[in-house]
C-alpha cells in the first residue's frame, strides 16, 4: 500500500518496516565493452530513513535489531525469508524464465564459448 514520502515524490511501501527516501546521484552504463545497451547501475543518496519502533535495537536510536526484523531476501530471482522456503512468488523470476534475457545469454557464452 502506498504511503506518502516526506522529502521525495515517489511513495513508500507502508508494509515495509524500514524504508529509505533517496535521490539519484548518478547513473552508469554497464557492459560497454560488449556493446550491450540498456543495462545501468544507479547510485542514490539516501535523504531520510524511516524505521518502525518495533524493530529498533533497545537503547539505540539508529540501529535495527536483526532478531526483530524478518525481512525478505532475493536469492537467484526468488524471494526468501528466514526459513528455507520461498515466501512469495517472484515476478522477476517469471520474466527471466519467459524471455531470452541478456545476462543469461552472456553467462552461457562465458561458460561455453
PDB file of N, CA and C in Angstrom:
ATOM      1  N   UNK A   1       0.848  -1.175   0.000  1.00  0.00           N
ATOM      2  CA  UNK A   1       0.000   0.000   0.000  1.00  0.00           C
ATOM      3  C   UNK A   1       0.898   1.245   0.000  1.00  0.00           C
ATOM      4  N   UNK A   2       0.629   2.199  -0.868  1.00  0.00           N
ATOM      5  CA  UNK A   2       1.450   3.419  -0.922  1.00  0.00           C
ATOM      6  C   UNK A   2       1.318   4.269   0.344  1.00  0.00           C
ATOM      7  N   UNK A   3       2.414   4.892   0.714  1.00  0.00           N
ATOM      8  CA  UNK A   3       2.465   5.789   1.870  1.00  0.00           C
ATOM      9  C   UNK A   3       3.257   7.021   1.448  1.00  0.00           C
ATOM     10  N   UNK A   4       2.779   8.195   1.798  1.00  0.00           N
ATOM     11  CA  UNK A   4       3.442   9.433   1.378  1.00  0.00           C
ATOM     12  C   UNK A   4       4.869   9.509   1.912  1.00  0.00           C
ATOM     13  N   UNK A   5       5.766  10.000   1.082  1.00  0.00           N
ATOM     14  CA  UNK A   5       7.142  10.274   1.498  1.00  0.00           C
ATOM     15  C   UNK A   5       7.209  11.691   2.044  1.00  0.00           C
ATOM     16  N   UNK A   6       8.250  11.998   2.805  1.00  0.00           N
ATOM     17  CA  UNK A   6       8.395  13.331   3.383  1.00  0.00           C
ATOM     18  C   UNK A   6       9.251  14.253   2.528  1.00  0.00           C
ATOM     19  N   UNK A   7      10.201  13.695   1.769  1.00  0.00           N
ATOM     20  CA  UNK A   7      11.137  14.522   1.010  1.00  0.00           C
ATOM     21  C   UNK A   7      11.014  14.318  -0.494  1.00  0.00           C
ATOM     22  N   UNK A   8      10.925  13.078  -0.922  1.00  0.00           N
ATOM     23  CA  UNK A   8      10.918  12.773  -2.358  1.00  0.00           C
ATOM     24  C   UNK A   8       9.491  12.540  -2.850  1.00  0.00           C
ATOM     25  N   UNK A   9       9.304  12.610  -4.149  1.00  0.00           N
ATOM     26  CA  UNK A   9       7.979  12.438  -4.732  1.00  0.00           C
ATOM     27  C   UNK A   9       7.479  10.991  -4.726  1.00  0.00           C
ATOM     28  N   UNK A  10       8.317   9.990  -5.056  1.00  0.00           N
ATOM     29  CA  UNK A  10       7.801   8.608  -5.048  1.00  0.00           C
ATOM     30  C   UNK A  10       7.321   8.203  -3.660  1.00  0.00           C
ATOM     31  N   UNK A  11       6.261   7.429  -3.637  1.00  0.00           N
ATOM     32  CA  UNK A  11       5.691   6.981  -2.367  1.00  0.00           C
ATOM     33  C   UNK A  11       6.479   5.810  -1.808  1.00  0.00           C
ATOM     34  N   UNK A  12       6.312   5.601  -0.507  1.00  0.00           N
ATOM     35  CA  UNK A  12       6.945   4.474   0.180  1.00  0.00           C
ATOM     36  C   UNK A  12       5.956   3.312   0.244  1.00  0.00           C
ATOM     37  N   UNK A  13       6.438   2.139   0.648  1.00  0.00           N
ATOM     38  CA  UNK A  13       5.586   0.964   0.807  1.00  0.00           C
ATOM     39  C   UNK A  13       5.285   0.818   2.291  1.00  0.00           C
ATOM     40  N   UNK A  14       4.024   1.012   2.666  1.00  0.00           N
ATOM     41  CA  UNK A  14       3.636   1.045   4.072  1.00  0.00           C
ATOM     42  C   UNK A  14       3.953  -0.258   4.802  1.00  0.00           C
ATOM     43  N   UNK A  15       3.893  -1.393   4.113  1.00  0.00           N
ATOM     44  CA  UNK A  15       4.105  -2.687   4.760  1.00  0.00           C
ATOM     45  C   UNK A  15       5.566  -2.956   5.115  1.00  0.00           C
ATOM     46  N   UNK A  16       6.482  -2.165   4.605  1.00  0.00           N
ATOM     47  CA  UNK A  16       7.908  -2.376   4.868  1.00  0.00           C
ATOM     48  C   UNK A  16       8.306  -1.641   6.151  1.00  0.00           C
ATOM     49  N   UNK A  17       8.851  -2.343   7.153  1.00  0.00           N
ATOM     50  CA  UNK A  17       9.178  -1.689   8.422  1.00  0.00           C
ATOM     51  C   UNK A  17      10.417  -0.796   8.385  1.00  0.00           C
ATOM     52  N   UNK A  18      11.211  -0.882   7.342  1.00  0.00           N
ATOM     53  CA  UNK A  18      12.373   0.002   7.177  1.00  0.00           C
ATOM     54  C   UNK A  18      12.344   0.535   5.748  1.00  0.00           C
ATOM     55  N   UNK A  19      12.337   1.856   5.612  1.00  0.00           N
ATOM     56  CA  UNK A  19      12.212   2.482   4.296  1.00  0.00           C
ATOM     57  C   UNK A  19      13.242   3.593   4.160  1.00  0.00           C
ATOM     58  N   UNK A  20      13.702   3.805   2.935  1.00  0.00           N
ATOM     59  CA  UNK A  20      14.646   4.891   2.669  1.00  0.00           C
ATOM     60  C   UNK A  20      14.093   5.793   1.575  1.00  0.00           C
ATOM     61  N   UNK A  21      14.198   7.081   1.789  1.00  0.00           N
ATOM     62  CA  UNK A  21      13.903   8.051   0.740  1.00  0.00           C
ATOM     63  C   UNK A  21      15.250   8.475   0.171  1.00  0.00           C
ATOM     64  N   UNK A  22      15.369   8.480  -1.143  1.00  0.00           N
ATOM     65  CA  UNK A  22      16.665   8.757  -1.767  1.00  0.00           C
ATOM     66  C   UNK A  22      16.482   9.540  -3.057  1.00  0.00           C
ATOM     67  N   UNK A  23      17.577  10.169  -3.486  1.00  0.00           N
ATOM     68  CA  UNK A  23      17.590  10.844  -4.780  1.00  0.00           C
ATOM     69  C   UNK A  23      18.705  10.257  -5.632  1.00  0.00           C
ATOM     70  N   UNK A  24      18.533  10.343  -6.933  1.00  0.00           N
ATOM     71  CA  UNK A  24      19.521   9.815  -7.862  1.00  0.00           C
ATOM     72  C   UNK A  24      20.783  10.673  -7.825  1.00  0.00           C
ATOM     73  N   UNK A  25      21.926  10.036  -7.571  1.00  0.00           N
ATOM     74  CA  UNK A  25      23.208  10.747  -7.551  1.00  0.00           C
ATOM     75  C   UNK A  25      24.002  10.495  -8.825  1.00  0.00           C
ATOM     76  N   UNK A  26      23.716   9.398  -9.498  1.00  0.00           N
ATOM     77  CA  UNK A  26      24.435   9.089 -10.729  1.00  0.00           C
ATOM     78  C   UNK A  26      23.890   7.840 -11.387  1.00  0.00           C
ATOM     79  N   UNK A  27      24.116   7.729 -12.689  1.00  0.00           N
ATOM     80  CA  UNK A  27      23.771   6.502 -13.404  1.00  0.00           C
ATOM     81  C   UNK A  27      24.933   6.138 -14.310  1.00  0.00           C
ATOM     82  N   UNK A  28      25.198   4.852 -14.397  1.00  0.00           N
ATOM     83  CA  UNK A  28      26.400   4.377 -15.073  1.00  0.00           C
ATOM     84  C   UNK A  28      26.048   3.228 -16.014  1.00  0.00           C
ATOM     85  N   UNK A  29      26.452   3.364 -17.269  1.00  0.00           N
ATOM     86  CA  UNK A  29      26.212   2.297 -18.239  1.00  0.00           C
ATOM     87  C   UNK A  29      27.107   1.107 -17.926  1.00  0.00           C
ATOM     88  N   UNK A  30      26.541  -0.077 -18.085  1.00  0.00           N
ATOM     89  CA  UNK A  30      27.280  -1.313 -17.839  1.00  0.00           C
ATOM     90  C   UNK A  30      27.453  -2.080 -19.145  1.00  0.00           C
ATOM     91  N   UNK A  31      28.354  -3.024 -19.160  1.00  0.00           N
ATOM     92  CA  UNK A  31      28.609  -3.908 -20.305  1.00  0.00           C
ATOM     93  C   UNK A  31      29.004  -3.133 -21.556  1.00  0.00           C
ATOM     94  N   UNK A  32      29.653  -1.993 -21.408  1.00  0.00           N
ATOM     95  CA  UNK A  32      30.049  -1.198 -22.572  1.00  0.00           C
ATOM     96  C   UNK A  32      31.065  -1.930 -23.441  1.00  0.00           C
ATOM     97  N   UNK A  33      31.856  -2.791 -22.844  1.00  0.00           N
ATOM     98  CA  UNK A  33      32.893  -3.492 -23.603  1.00  0.00           C
ATOM     99  C   UNK A  33      32.340  -4.534 -24.570  1.00  0.00           C
ATOM    100  N   UNK A  34      31.075  -4.921 -24.410  1.00  0.00           N
ATOM    101  CA  UNK A  34      30.492  -5.898 -25.333  1.00  0.00           C
ATOM    102  C   UNK A  34      29.297  -5.308 -26.082  1.00  0.00           C
ATOM    103  N   UNK A  35      29.186  -3.985 -26.088  1.00  0.00           N
ATOM    104  CA  UNK A  35      28.164  -3.272 -26.856  1.00  0.00           C
ATOM    105  C   UNK A  35      26.743  -3.716 -26.509  1.00  0.00           C
ATOM    106  N   UNK A  36      26.459  -3.854 -25.226  1.00  0.00           N
ATOM    107  CA  UNK A  36      25.111  -4.185 -24.772  1.00  0.00           C
ATOM    108  C   UNK A  36      24.451  -2.907 -24.278  1.00  0.00           C
ATOM    109  N   UNK A  37      23.292  -2.603 -24.769  1.00  0.00           N
ATOM    110  CA  UNK A  37      22.598  -1.367 -24.405  1.00  0.00           C
ATOM    111  C   UNK A  37      21.496  -1.648 -23.381  1.00  0.00           C
ATOM    112  N   UNK A  38      21.230  -0.673 -22.543  1.00  0.00           N
ATOM    113  CA  UNK A  38      20.093  -0.739 -21.641  1.00  0.00           C
ATOM    114  C   UNK A  38      20.385  -1.239 -20.241  1.00  0.00           C
ATOM    115  N   UNK A  39      21.627  -1.549 -19.912  1.00  0.00           N
ATOM    116  CA  UNK A  39      21.961  -2.003 -18.570  1.00  0.00           C
ATOM    117  C   UNK A  39      22.685  -0.880 -17.848  1.00  0.00           C
ATOM    118  N   UNK A  40      22.096  -0.427 -16.728  1.00  0.00           N
ATOM    119  CA  UNK A  40      22.695   0.675 -15.988  1.00  0.00           C
ATOM    120  C   UNK A  40      22.744   0.348 -14.496  1.00  0.00           C
ATOM    121  N   UNK A  41      23.688   0.941 -13.809  1.00  0.00           N
ATOM    122  CA  UNK A  41      23.763   0.892 -12.352  1.00  0.00           C
ATOM    123  C   UNK A  41      23.373   2.280 -11.856  1.00  0.00           C
ATOM    124  N   UNK A  42      22.568   2.324 -10.807  1.00  0.00           N
ATOM    125  CA  UNK A  42      22.120   3.593 -10.249  1.00  0.00           C
ATOM    126  C   UNK A  42      22.791   3.839  -8.903  1.00  0.00           C
ATOM    127  N   UNK A  43      23.294   5.039  -8.715  1.00  0.00           N
ATOM    128  CA  UNK A  43      23.853   5.468  -7.432  1.00  0.00           C
ATOM    129  C   UNK A  43      22.840   6.413  -6.805  1.00  0.00           C
ATOM    130  N   UNK A  44      22.457   6.145  -5.559  1.00  0.00           N
ATOM    131  CA  UNK A  44      21.485   7.005  -4.892  1.00  0.00           C
ATOM    132  C   UNK A  44      22.074   7.591  -3.614  1.00  0.00           C
ATOM    133  N   UNK A  45      21.572   8.759  -3.246  1.00  0.00           N
ATOM    134  CA  UNK A  45      21.939   9.408  -1.988  1.00  0.00           C
ATOM    135  C   UNK A  45      20.721   9.306  -1.076  1.00  0.00           C
ATOM    136  N   UNK A  46      20.877   8.625   0.050  1.00  0.00           N
ATOM    137  CA  UNK A  46      19.769   8.454   0.991  1.00  0.00           C
ATOM    138  C   UNK A  46      19.560   9.763   1.739  1.00  0.00           C
ATOM    139  N   UNK A  47      18.324  10.262   1.704  1.00  0.00           N
ATOM    140  CA  UNK A  47      17.989  11.539   2.331  1.00  0.00           C
ATOM    141  C   UNK A  47      17.278  11.370   3.675  1.00  0.00           C
ATOM    142  N   UNK A  48      16.489  10.312   3.795  1.00  0.00           N
ATOM    143  CA  UNK A  48      15.749  10.072   5.039  1.00  0.00           C
ATOM    144  C   UNK A  48      15.491   8.584   5.173  1.00  0.00           C
ATOM    145  N   UNK A  49      15.590   8.094   6.409  1.00  0.00           N
ATOM    146  CA  UNK A  49      15.311   6.688   6.708  1.00  0.00           C
ATOM    147  C   UNK A  49      14.159   6.633   7.700  1.00  0.00           C
ATOM    148  N   UNK A  50      13.223   5.737   7.442  1.00  0.00           N
ATOM    149  CA  UNK A  50      12.074   5.525   8.327  1.00  0.00           C
ATOM    150  C   UNK A  50      12.169   4.104   8.873  1.00  0.00           C
ATOM    151  N   UNK A  51      12.100   3.954  10.190  1.00  0.00           N
ATOM    152  CA  UNK A  51      12.179   2.633  10.810  1.00  0.00           C
ATOM    153  C   UNK A  51      11.085   2.529  11.862  1.00  0.00           C
ATOM    154  N   UNK A  52      10.301   1.451  11.810  1.00  0.00           N
ATOM    155  CA  UNK A  52       9.273   1.231  12.822  1.00  0.00           C
ATOM    156  C   UNK A  52       9.933   0.965  14.172  1.00  0.00           C
ATOM    157  N   UNK A  53       9.315   1.472  15.217  1.00  0.00           N
ATOM    158  CA  UNK A  53       9.873   1.340  16.570  1.00  0.00           C
ATOM    159  C   UNK A  53      10.043  -0.114  16.985  1.00  0.00           C
ATOM    160  N   UNK A  54       9.156  -0.994  16.523  1.00  0.00           N
ATOM    161  CA  UNK A  54       9.197  -2.387  16.979  1.00  0.00           C
ATOM    162  C   UNK A  54      10.386  -3.184  16.437  1.00  0.00           C
ATOM    163  N   UNK A  55      11.197  -2.604  15.541  1.00  0.00           N
ATOM    164  CA  UNK A  55      12.401  -3.312  15.085  1.00  0.00           C
ATOM    165  C   UNK A  55      13.689  -2.583  15.490  1.00  0.00           C
ATOM    166  N   UNK A  56      13.549  -1.491  16.233  1.00  0.00           N
ATOM    167  CA  UNK A  56      14.746  -0.769  16.694  1.00  0.00           C
ATOM    168  C   UNK A  56      15.428  -1.539  17.826  1.00  0.00           C
ATOM    169  N   UNK A  57      16.753  -1.443  17.868  1.00  0.00           N
ATOM    170  CA  UNK A  57      17.523  -2.075  18.931  1.00  0.00           C
ATOM    171  C   UNK A  57      17.332  -1.260  20.212  1.00  0.00           C
ATOM    172  N   UNK A  58      17.034  -1.938  21.296  1.00  0.00           N
ATOM    173  CA  UNK A  58      16.790  -1.269  22.579  1.00  0.00           C
ATOM    174  C   UNK A  58      17.987  -0.410  22.970  1.00  0.00           C
ATOM    175  N   UNK A  59      17.706   0.837  23.344  1.00  0.00           N
ATOM    176  CA  UNK A  59      18.750   1.745  23.792  1.00  0.00           C
ATOM    177  C   UNK A  59      19.518   2.437  22.683  1.00  0.00           C
ATOM    178  N   UNK A  60      19.134   2.197  21.422  1.00  0.00           N
ATOM    179  CA  UNK A  60      19.833   2.806  20.291  1.00  0.00           C
ATOM    180  C   UNK A  60      18.832   3.490  19.365  1.00  0.00           C
ATOM    181  N   UNK A  61      19.109   4.732  19.032  1.00  0.00           N
ATOM    182  CA  UNK A  61      18.231   5.494  18.141  1.00  0.00           C
ATOM    183  C   UNK A  61      18.401   5.081  16.679  1.00  0.00           C
ATOM    184  N   UNK A  62      19.624   4.729  16.291  1.00  0.00           N
ATOM    185  CA  UNK A  62      19.927   4.499  14.877  1.00  0.00           C
ATOM    186  C   UNK A  62      20.351   3.071  14.553  1.00  0.00           C
ATOM    187  N   UNK A  63      19.815   2.095  15.270  1.00  0.00           N
ATOM    188  CA  UNK A  63      20.173   0.704  14.978  1.00  0.00           C
ATOM    189  C   UNK A  63      18.924  -0.160  14.895  1.00  0.00           C
ATOM    190  N   UNK A  64      18.994  -1.136  13.997  1.00  0.00           N
ATOM    191  CA  UNK A  64      17.908  -2.104  13.848  1.00  0.00           C
ATOM    192  C   UNK A  64      18.350  -3.403  14.499  1.00  0.00           C
ATOM    193  N   UNK A  65      17.454  -4.005  15.268  1.00  0.00           N
ATOM    194  CA  UNK A  65      17.740  -5.286  15.906  1.00  0.00           C
ATOM    195  C   UNK A  65      17.451  -6.400  14.900  1.00  0.00           C
ATOM    196  N   UNK A  66      18.469  -7.108  14.414  1.00  0.00           N
ATOM    197  CA  UNK A  66      18.242  -8.136  13.397  1.00  0.00           C
ATOM    198  C   UNK A  66      17.383  -9.293  13.892  1.00  0.00           C
ATOM    199  N   UNK A  67      17.275  -9.474  15.211  1.00  0.00           N
ATOM    200  CA  UNK A  67      16.415 -10.530  15.743  1.00  0.00           C
ATOM    201  C   UNK A  67      14.937 -10.148  15.695  1.00  0.00           C
ATOM    202  N   UNK A  68      14.650  -8.879  15.434  1.00  0.00           N
ATOM    203  CA  UNK A  68      13.262  -8.418  15.401  1.00  0.00           C
ATOM    204  C   UNK A  68      12.737  -8.158  13.991  1.00  0.00           C
ATOM    205  N   UNK A  69      13.613  -8.142  13.021  1.00  0.00           N
ATOM    206  CA  UNK A  69      13.191  -7.817  11.648  1.00  0.00           C
ATOM    207  C   UNK A  69      13.322  -9.057  10.783  1.00  0.00           C
ATOM    208  N   UNK A  70      12.206  -9.567  10.324  1.00  0.00           N
ATOM    209  CA  UNK A  70      12.181 -10.757   9.476  1.00  0.00           C
ATOM    210  C   UNK A  70      11.954 -10.319   8.041  1.00  0.00           C
ATOM    211  N   UNK A  71      13.009  -9.876   7.414  1.00  0.00           N
ATOM    212  CA  UNK A  71      12.934  -9.311   6.071  1.00  0.00           C
ATOM    213  C   UNK A  71      13.035 -10.403   5.003  1.00  0.00           C
ATOM    214  N   UNK A  72      12.651 -10.021   3.794  1.00  0.00           N
ATOM    215  CA  UNK A  72      12.786 -10.913   2.652  1.00  0.00           C
ATOM    216  C   UNK A  72      14.109 -10.642   1.954  1.00  0.00           C
ATOM    217  N   UNK A  73      14.652 -11.676   1.363  1.00  0.00           N
ATOM    218  CA  UNK A  73      15.899 -11.580   0.614  1.00  0.00           C
ATOM    219  C   UNK A  73      15.665 -12.188  -0.760  1.00  0.00           C
ATOM    220  N   UNK A  74      16.170 -11.527  -1.801  1.00  0.00           N
ATOM    221  CA  UNK A  74      16.081 -12.118  -3.133  1.00  0.00           C
ATOM    222  C   UNK A  74      17.328 -12.957  -3.360  1.00  0.00           C
ATOM    223  N   UNK A  75      17.113 -14.212  -3.689  1.00  0.00           N
ATOM    224  CA  UNK A  75      18.199 -15.148  -3.946  1.00  0.00           C
ATOM    225  C   UNK A  75      17.902 -15.854  -5.261  1.00  0.00           C
ATOM    226  N   UNK A  76      18.747 -15.646  -6.263  1.00  0.00           N
ATOM    227  CA  UNK A  76      18.536 -16.230  -7.587  1.00  0.00           C
ATOM    228  C   UNK A  76      17.130 -15.931  -8.102  1.00  0.00           C
ATOM    229  N   UNK A  77      16.705 -14.686  -7.987  1.00  0.00           N
ATOM    230  CA  UNK A  77      15.454 -14.152  -8.518  1.00  0.00           C
ATOM    231  C   UNK A  77      14.216 -14.651  -7.783  1.00  0.00           C
ATOM    232  N   UNK A  78      14.366 -15.324  -6.660  1.00  0.00           N
ATOM    233  CA  UNK A  78      13.236 -15.781  -5.857  1.00  0.00           C
ATOM    234  C   UNK A  78      13.303 -15.103  -4.494  1.00  0.00           C
ATOM    235  N   UNK A  79      12.135 -14.959  -3.819  1.00  0.00           N
ATOM    236  CA  UNK A  79      12.061 -14.265  -2.535  1.00  0.00           C
ATOM    237  C   UNK A  79      12.034 -15.262  -1.378  1.00  0.00           C
ATOM    238  N   UNK A  80      12.928 -15.066  -0.419  1.00  0.00           N
ATOM    239  CA  UNK A  80      13.021 -15.940   0.742  1.00  0.00           C
ATOM    240  C   UNK A  80      12.984 -15.109   2.014  1.00  0.00           C
ATOM    241  N   UNK A  81      12.495 -15.727   3.088  1.00  0.00           N
ATOM    242  CA  UNK A  81      12.542 -15.115   4.404  1.00  0.00           C
ATOM    243  C   UNK A  81      13.645 -15.796   5.196  1.00  0.00           C
ATOM    244  N   UNK A  82      13.454 -15.900   6.500  1.00  0.00           N
ATOM    245  CA  UNK A  82      14.470 -16.522   7.338  1.00  0.00           C
ATOM    246  C   UNK A  82      14.173 -18.003   7.555  1.00  0.00           C
ATOM    247  N   UNK A  83      13.658 -18.648   6.528  1.00  0.00           N
ATOM    248  CA  UNK A  83      13.486 -20.098   6.537  1.00  0.00           C
ATOM    249  C   UNK A  83      13.825 -20.592   5.139  1.00  0.00           C
ATOM    250  N   UNK A  84      13.965 -21.889   4.942  1.00  0.00           N
ATOM    251  CA  UNK A  84      14.437 -22.375   3.640  1.00  0.00           C
ATOM    252  C   UNK A  84      13.409 -22.346   2.515  1.00  0.00           C
ATOM    253  N   UNK A  85      12.177 -21.923   2.770  1.00  0.00           N
ATOM    254  CA  UNK A  85      11.155 -21.925   1.720  1.00  0.00           C
ATOM    255  C   UNK A  85      10.921 -20.529   1.168  1.00  0.00           C
ATOM    256  N   UNK A  86      10.491 -20.470  -0.076  1.00  0.00           N
ATOM    257  CA  UNK A  86      10.136 -19.183  -0.684  1.00  0.00           C
ATOM    258  C   UNK A  86       8.955 -18.593   0.075  1.00  0.00           C
ATOM    259  N   UNK A  87       8.947 -17.273   0.222  1.00  0.00           N
ATOM    260  CA  UNK A  87       7.858 -16.612   0.929  1.00  0.00           C
ATOM    261  C   UNK A  87       6.866 -15.955  -0.014  1.00  0.00           C
ATOM    262  N   UNK A  88       7.248 -15.769  -1.256  1.00  0.00           N
ATOM    263  CA  UNK A  88       6.356 -15.126  -2.222  1.00  0.00           C
ATOM    264  C   UNK A  88       6.804 -15.482  -3.628  1.00  0.00           C
ATOM    265  N   UNK A  89       5.875 -15.369  -4.546  1.00  0.00           N
ATOM    266  CA  UNK A  89       6.216 -15.583  -5.949  1.00  0.00           C
ATOM    267  C   UNK A  89       7.014 -14.386  -6.448  1.00  0.00           C
ATOM    268  N   UNK A  90       7.964 -14.635  -7.315  1.00  0.00           N
ATOM    269  CA  UNK A  90       8.805 -13.572  -7.855  1.00  0.00           C
ATOM    270  C   UNK A  90       8.426 -13.287  -9.297  1.00  0.00           C
ATOM    271  N   UNK A  91       7.976 -12.060  -9.560  1.00  0.00           N
ATOM    272  CA  UNK A  91       7.677 -11.671 -10.939  1.00  0.00           C
ATOM    273  C   UNK A  91       8.952 -11.628 -11.768  1.00  0.00           C
ATOM    274  N   UNK A  92      10.076 -11.261 -11.162  1.00  0.00           N
ATOM    275  CA  UNK A  92      11.343 -11.225 -11.884  1.00  0.00           C
ATOM    276  C   UNK A  92      11.726 -12.620 -12.363  1.00  0.00           C
ATOM    277  N   UNK A  93      11.555 -13.620 -11.504  1.00  0.00           N
ATOM    278  CA  UNK A  93      11.904 -14.988 -11.895  1.00  0.00           C
ATOM    279  C   UNK A  93      11.045 -15.440 -13.067  1.00  0.00           C
ATOM    280  N   UNK A  94       9.761 -15.098 -13.052  1.00  0.00           N
ATOM    281  CA  UNK A  94       8.887 -15.475 -14.165  1.00  0.00           C
ATOM    282  C   UNK A  94       9.310 -14.773 -15.445  1.00  0.00           C
ATOM    283  N   UNK A  95       9.674 -13.503 -15.342  1.00  0.00           N
ATOM    284  CA  UNK A  95      10.138 -12.751 -16.511  1.00  0.00           C
ATOM    285  C   UNK A  95      11.398 -13.378 -17.080  1.00  0.00           C
ATOM    286  N   UNK A  96      12.337 -13.702 -16.203  1.00  0.00           N
ATOM    287  CA  UNK A  96      13.605 -14.268 -16.664  1.00  0.00           C
ATOM    288  C   UNK A  96      13.402 -15.623 -17.325  1.00  0.00           C
ATOM    289  N   UNK A  97      12.438 -16.419 -16.840  1.00  0.00           N
ATOM    290  CA  UNK A  97      12.168 -17.728 -17.434  1.00  0.00           C
ATOM    291  C   UNK A  97      11.490 -17.594 -18.789  1.00  0.00           C
ATOM    292  N   UNK A  98      10.741 -16.511 -18.972  1.00  0.00           N
ATOM    293  CA  UNK A  98       9.925 -16.383 -20.178  1.00  0.00           C
ATOM    294  C   UNK A  98      10.591 -15.601 -21.302  1.00  0.00           C
ATOM    295  N   UNK A  99      11.791 -15.084 -21.088  1.00  0.00           N
ATOM    296  CA  UNK A  99      12.442 -14.288 -22.124  1.00  0.00           C
ATOM    297  C   UNK A  99      13.864 -14.757 -22.349  1.00  0.00           C
ATOM    298  N   UNK A 100      14.388 -14.380 -23.480  1.00  0.00           N
ATOM    299  CA  UNK A 100      15.791 -14.642 -23.780  1.00  0.00           C
ATOM    300  C   UNK A 100      16.569 -13.436 -23.287  1.00  0.00           C
ATOM    301  N   UNK A 101      16.789 -13.378 -21.989  1.00  0.00           N
ATOM    302  CA  UNK A 101      17.331 -12.189 -21.340  1.00  0.00           C
ATOM    303  C   UNK A 101      18.852 -12.142 -21.453  1.00  0.00           C
ATOM    304  N   UNK A 102      19.394 -10.971 -21.688  1.00  0.00           N
ATOM    305  CA  UNK A 102      20.825 -10.781 -21.950  1.00  0.00           C
ATOM    306  C   UNK A 102      21.758 -11.396 -20.909  1.00  0.00           C
ATOM    307  N   UNK A 103      21.596 -11.126 -19.592  1.00  0.00           N
ATOM    308  CA  UNK A 103      22.586 -11.672 -18.658  1.00  0.00           C
ATOM    309  C   UNK A 103      22.674 -13.197 -18.704  1.00  0.00           C
ATOM    310  N   UNK A 104      21.556 -13.872 -18.936  1.00  0.00           N
ATOM    311  CA  UNK A 104      21.588 -15.331 -19.017  1.00  0.00           C
ATOM    312  C   UNK A 104      22.369 -15.757 -20.251  1.00  0.00           C
ATOM    313  N   UNK A 105      22.117 -15.121 -21.385  1.00  0.00           N
ATOM    314  CA  UNK A 105      22.851 -15.447 -22.614  1.00  0.00           C
ATOM    315  C   UNK A 105      24.335 -15.180 -22.425  1.00  0.00           C
ATOM    316  N   UNK A 106      24.655 -14.041 -21.793  1.00  0.00           N
ATOM    317  CA  UNK A 106      26.056 -13.688 -21.599  1.00  0.00           C
ATOM    318  C   UNK A 106      26.744 -14.733 -20.721  1.00  0.00           C
ATOM    319  N   UNK A 107      26.081 -15.176 -19.653  1.00  0.00           N
ATOM    320  CA  UNK A 107      26.658 -16.177 -18.766  1.00  0.00           C
ATOM    321  C   UNK A 107      26.899 -17.478 -19.528  1.00  0.00           C
ATOM    322  N   UNK A 108      25.942 -17.888 -20.332  1.00  0.00           N
ATOM    323  CA  UNK A 108      26.103 -19.122 -21.105  1.00  0.00           C
ATOM    324  C   UNK A 108      27.265 -18.994 -22.086  1.00  0.00           C
ATOM    325  N   UNK A 109      27.409 -17.831 -22.713  1.00  0.00           N
ATOM    326  CA  UNK A 109      28.509 -17.625 -23.653  1.00  0.00           C
ATOM    327  C   UNK A 109      29.849 -17.690 -22.926  1.00  0.00           C
ATOM    328  N   UNK A 110      29.902 -17.129 -21.733  1.00  0.00           N
ATOM    329  CA  UNK A 110      31.153 -17.128 -20.979  1.00  0.00           C
ATOM    330  C   UNK A 110      31.515 -18.545 -20.542  1.00  0.00           C
ATOM    331  N   UNK A 111      30.508 -19.356 -20.210  1.00  0.00           N
ATOM    332  CA  UNK A 111      30.760 -20.704 -19.732  1.00  0.00           C
ATOM    333  C   UNK A 111      31.091 -21.684 -20.857  1.00  0.00           C
ATOM    334  N   UNK A 112      30.453 -21.494 -22.019  1.00  0.00           N
ATOM    335  CA  UNK A 112      30.558 -22.482 -23.089  1.00  0.00           C
ATOM    336  C   UNK A 112      31.204 -21.956 -24.361  1.00  0.00           C
ATOM    337  N   UNK A 113      31.647 -20.713 -24.343  1.00  0.00           N
ATOM    338  CA  UNK A 113      32.295 -20.131 -25.523  1.00  0.00           C
ATOM    339  C   UNK A 113      31.294 -19.821 -26.530  1.00  0.00           C
TER     340      UNK A 113
END
